[in-house]
Short mmCIF file of C-alpha atoms and ligand atoms in Angstrom, two decimals:
data_model
loop_
_atom_site.label_atom_id
_atom_site.label_comp_id
_atom_site.label_asym_id
_atom_site.label_seq_id
_atom_site.Cartn_x
_atom_site.Cartn_y
_atom_site.Cartn_z
CA MET P 283 -10.24 20.18 -2.57
CA GLN P 284 -8.51 21.82 0.25
CA ALA P 285 -5.00 23.74 -0.26
CA PRO P 286 -2.25 21.14 -0.05
CA LEU P 287 0.19 21.25 2.78
CA PHE P 288 2.86 19.78 0.63
CA ALA P 289 3.98 21.97 -2.22
CA ASP P 290 4.12 19.31 -4.90
CA ALA P 291 0.92 17.51 -3.86
CA THR P 292 -1.03 16.51 -7.03
CA PRO P 293 -4.64 15.69 -6.86
CA ILE P 294 -5.52 12.20 -8.24
CA ALA P 295 -9.31 12.11 -7.64
CA ASP P 296 -11.63 13.35 -4.77
CA GLY P 297 -9.86 12.37 -1.52
CA ALA P 298 -6.78 11.04 -3.20
CA TRP P 299 -3.32 12.77 -3.55
CA LEU P 300 0.02 12.05 -5.02
CA LEU P 301 2.83 13.20 -2.96
CA PRO P 302 5.85 12.88 -5.19
CA GLY P 303 9.19 12.06 -3.37
CA LEU P 304 7.84 12.61 0.06
CA ALA P 305 9.27 9.26 1.32
CA LEU P 306 12.81 9.83 0.10
CA GLY P 307 13.96 10.75 3.57
CA ALA P 308 12.39 7.61 5.27
CA ALA P 309 13.61 5.13 2.63
CA PRO P 310 16.57 3.91 4.84
CA ALA P 311 14.09 3.41 7.79
CA LEU P 312 11.59 1.62 5.62
CA LEU P 313 14.33 -0.67 4.21
CA ASP P 314 15.66 -1.48 7.77
CA ALA P 315 12.16 -2.26 8.75
CA VAL P 316 11.65 -4.92 6.14
CA ALA P 317 15.10 -6.47 6.42
CA PRO P 318 13.72 -9.11 8.86
CA ALA P 319 10.45 -9.68 6.96
CA VAL P 320 9.40 -13.32 5.99
CA TRP P 321 8.14 -13.09 2.44
CA ARG P 322 5.28 -15.20 1.04
CA HIS P 323 3.20 -15.67 -2.00
CA TYR P 324 -0.40 -16.12 -0.85
CA GLN P 325 -2.76 -18.43 -2.46
CA VAL P 326 -5.92 -16.69 -3.93
CA PRO P 327 -9.37 -18.09 -3.88
CA GLY P 328 -9.15 -19.26 -7.56
CA GLY P 329 -6.23 -21.58 -6.34
CA GLY P 330 -3.34 -19.89 -7.82
CA ARG P 331 -0.65 -17.97 -6.12
CA MET P 332 -0.04 -14.17 -6.11
CA SER P 333 3.01 -13.09 -8.28
CA VAL P 334 3.71 -10.48 -5.54
CA ALA P 335 5.52 -11.48 -2.48
CA MET P 336 3.98 -10.13 0.73
CA ALA P 337 5.13 -9.39 4.23
CA ALA P 338 3.69 -7.11 7.11
CA LEU P 339 4.82 -4.77 9.87
CA GLY P 340 3.17 -3.53 12.87
CA PRO P 341 0.54 -4.66 15.37
CA LEU P 342 -1.73 -6.08 12.67
CA GLY P 343 -0.82 -7.86 9.38
CA TRP P 344 -3.11 -8.74 6.33
CA VAL P 345 -3.10 -12.41 5.60
CA ALA P 346 -4.89 -14.53 3.06
CA ASP P 347 -5.89 -18.16 3.68
CA ALA P 348 -8.50 -20.71 3.09
CA GLY P 349 -10.92 -18.65 5.25
CA GLY P 350 -10.46 -15.51 3.00
CA TYR P 351 -8.69 -12.30 3.76
CA ARG P 352 -8.19 -10.79 7.31
CA TYR P 353 -5.93 -9.09 9.78
CA SER P 354 -4.17 -10.94 12.24
CA ALA P 355 -1.72 -10.13 15.10
CA VAL P 356 0.46 -13.14 14.55
CA ASP P 357 2.09 -14.20 11.43
CA PRO P 358 0.51 -17.62 10.54
CA LEU P 359 3.75 -18.71 8.93
CA THR P 360 6.05 -18.06 12.08
CA GLY P 361 3.37 -18.00 14.90
CA GLN P 362 5.29 -14.55 15.98
CA PRO P 363 4.18 -11.10 16.03
CA TRP P 364 5.09 -9.03 12.94
CA PRO P 365 8.20 -6.91 12.83
CA ALA P 366 7.66 -3.35 14.52
CA LEU P 367 6.89 -0.26 12.48
CA PRO P 368 9.71 2.20 13.16
CA ALA P 369 8.94 5.55 14.47
CA ALA P 370 10.36 7.15 11.36
CA VAL P 371 7.77 5.33 9.25
CA LEU P 372 4.83 6.27 11.45
CA ALA P 373 5.84 9.78 11.38
CA LEU P 374 6.03 9.63 7.45
CA ALA P 375 2.45 8.05 7.43
CA ARG P 376 1.14 10.69 9.83
CA GLU P 377 2.82 13.67 7.75
CA ALA P 378 1.36 12.18 4.54
CA ALA P 379 -1.99 11.73 5.72
CA ALA P 380 -2.32 15.09 7.25
CA ALA P 381 -0.90 16.71 4.09
CA ALA P 382 -3.78 15.11 2.18
CA GLY P 383 -6.43 16.15 4.56
CA TYR P 384 -6.39 13.35 7.13
CA PRO P 385 -5.05 14.56 10.37
CA GLY P 386 -4.83 12.12 13.28
CA PHE P 387 -3.98 9.14 11.28
CA GLU P 388 -2.42 6.31 13.53
CA PRO P 389 -1.82 3.28 11.40
CA ASP P 390 -1.65 -0.15 13.10
CA ALA P 391 -0.99 -2.12 10.00
CA CYS P 392 1.54 -2.06 7.06
CA LEU P 393 1.29 -4.37 4.24
CA VAL P 394 4.49 -4.76 2.26
CA ASN P 395 4.37 -5.91 -1.38
CA ARG P 396 7.62 -6.90 -3.20
CA TYR P 397 7.31 -7.05 -7.07
CA ALA P 398 10.02 -8.71 -9.31
CA PRO P 399 9.92 -7.91 -13.00
CA GLY P 400 6.71 -9.30 -14.50
CA ALA P 401 4.85 -9.32 -11.01
CA ARG P 402 1.56 -7.73 -11.08
CA MET P 403 -1.59 -7.08 -9.01
CA GLY P 404 -5.02 -7.34 -10.32
CA LEU P 405 -7.85 -4.83 -9.81
CA HIS P 406 -9.19 -4.88 -6.33
CA GLN P 407 -10.73 -2.84 -3.64
CA ASP P 408 -9.29 -2.67 -0.09
CA ARG P 409 -12.17 -3.09 2.05
CA ASP P 410 -10.91 -5.20 4.97
CA GLU P 411 -10.29 -2.43 7.51
CA ARG P 412 -12.75 -1.69 9.99
CA ASP P 413 -13.21 2.02 9.63
CA ARG P 414 -13.56 3.54 6.20
CA ARG P 415 -13.00 7.03 7.42
CA TRP P 416 -9.32 6.55 7.60
CA PRO P 417 -7.24 6.66 4.45
CA ILE P 418 -4.52 4.31 3.16
CA VAL P 419 -1.02 5.83 2.77
CA SER P 420 0.95 3.93 0.06
CA VAL P 421 4.72 4.31 -0.24
CA SER P 422 6.65 3.18 -3.22
CA LEU P 423 10.45 2.28 -3.44
CA GLY P 424 12.55 0.95 -6.12
CA MET P 425 11.58 0.47 -9.69
CA THR P 426 9.02 2.63 -11.32
CA ALA P 427 5.56 0.90 -11.36
CA THR P 428 2.45 1.65 -13.54
CA PHE P 429 -0.37 2.09 -11.08
CA LEU P 430 -3.91 1.27 -12.49
CA TRP P 431 -6.51 3.83 -10.97
CA GLY P 432 -10.07 2.67 -11.80
CA GLY P 433 -13.43 3.80 -10.39
CA LEU P 434 -15.95 2.51 -7.84
CA THR P 435 -17.09 -0.38 -10.04
CA ARG P 436 -14.87 -2.97 -11.52
CA ARG P 437 -15.74 -1.81 -15.09
CA ALA P 438 -15.03 1.71 -14.74
CA PRO P 439 -12.29 3.06 -17.04
CA VAL P 440 -8.77 2.64 -15.71
CA ARG P 441 -6.09 5.50 -15.58
CA ARG P 442 -2.33 4.58 -15.58
CA LEU P 443 -0.11 6.55 -13.20
CA ALA P 444 3.67 6.21 -12.73
CA LEU P 445 4.73 5.74 -9.18
CA HIS P 446 8.53 6.27 -8.67
CA HIS P 447 11.02 5.56 -5.84
CA GLY P 448 9.96 7.82 -2.85
CA ASP P 449 6.44 8.64 -4.02
CA VAL P 450 3.58 8.50 -1.74
CA VAL P 451 -0.17 8.13 -2.47
CA VAL P 452 -2.78 8.89 0.05
CA TRP P 453 -6.47 7.93 -0.61
CA GLY P 454 -9.62 8.06 1.54
CA GLY P 455 -12.91 9.71 1.44
CA ALA P 456 -14.68 9.48 -1.82
CA SER P 457 -11.83 7.53 -3.18
CA ARG P 458 -11.47 5.04 -0.40
CA TYR P 459 -13.04 2.13 -2.29
CA THR P 460 -11.58 2.85 -5.79
CA TYR P 461 -10.72 -0.21 -7.58
CA HIS P 462 -6.94 -0.32 -8.23
CA GLY P 463 -3.99 -2.56 -9.25
CA VAL P 464 -0.43 -2.57 -10.69
CA ALA P 465 0.57 -3.46 -14.28
CA PRO P 466 3.14 -6.22 -14.67
CA LEU P 467 6.55 -4.75 -13.39
CA ALA P 468 8.94 -3.68 -16.30
CA GLY P 469 11.75 -1.25 -17.18
CA PRO P 470 15.14 -0.63 -15.87
CA ALA P 471 16.44 -1.85 -12.47
CA HIS P 472 16.69 0.68 -9.63
CA PRO P 473 20.03 2.04 -8.92
CA LEU P 474 19.59 1.27 -5.10
CA LEU P 475 17.20 -1.50 -5.06
CA GLY P 476 18.02 -3.39 -8.07
CA ALA P 477 15.41 -5.28 -10.12
CA GLN P 478 12.38 -4.95 -7.76
CA ARG P 479 9.73 -2.67 -6.43
CA LEU P 480 8.60 -2.47 -2.71
CA ASN P 481 5.16 -0.93 -1.69
CA PHE P 482 4.19 -0.23 1.75
CA THR P 483 0.47 0.34 2.54
CA LEU P 484 -0.07 1.91 5.98
CA ARG P 485 -3.67 1.38 7.26
CA ARG P 486 -5.81 1.69 10.32
CA ALA P 487 -7.02 -1.88 10.21
CA GLY P 488 -8.51 -2.42 13.80
C1 MD6 C 88 1.10 -1.59 -4.92
N1 MD6 C 88 -1.05 -1.20 -3.76
O1 MD6 C 88 1.09 -0.39 -5.16
C2 MD6 C 88 -0.49 -2.07 -4.43
N2 MD6 C 88 -4.02 -0.31 -2.02
O2 MD6 C 88 1.86 -2.24 -4.91
C3 MD6 C 88 -2.30 -1.30 -3.34
O3 MD6 C 88 -2.84 -2.23 -3.58
C4 MD6 C 88 -2.86 -0.20 -2.57
O4 MD6 C 88 -1.11 1.34 -3.11
C5 MD6 C 88 -4.57 0.57 -1.32
C6 MD6 C 88 -4.14 1.79 -1.25
C7 MD6 C 88 -2.97 2.07 -1.79
C8 MD6 C 88 -2.32 1.06 -2.48
FE1 FE C 89 -4.87 -2.18 -2.59
#
């Protein structure tokens, strides 16, 4: 692993870094950016609905429908483009990616997940993006979550990692297809955001 460019950078696995508090400065811009978001609970192939509410920002948004999962330039719910990714958020994504060893990252999609207490995300891989060489930059705001970090197969052992308000995780390289999820949200409300957690994942999808 290379010498980190961010003093508090903590290695998680090969290609994956935790950058504690790196997003604190960009939090107001992130909250402004999602203010106009239209939230929805996507249906999953099994027939149920996700407990996490989702929205998207930027040129491409991740959507789930009867045809599966894909990226779309328009919101199927509104027929409109997704709200824009503000410059401050793009700057944060570039800074985080560079700090983790991925210079030149230009995200074109940001999936936003909103968790109420009890909401969770099952173990999954993120593999709908075209070019696996780009990492994913994940920003957490609000209540602390327990992130589940598995391995490259569904049955690999799972580590538990606390993600706090302002924390950034970057992963790519050998970790790009790691199985991961989020345990049911629990614990005290956040002083600023109340009883919820927001997670922003910035990606190069197209
Ligand atoms: C979440 N995050 O933290 C869910 N995926 O709410 C993800 O599923 C995720 O944080 C890929 C890369 C980073 C992530
Ligand atoms: Fe994911």
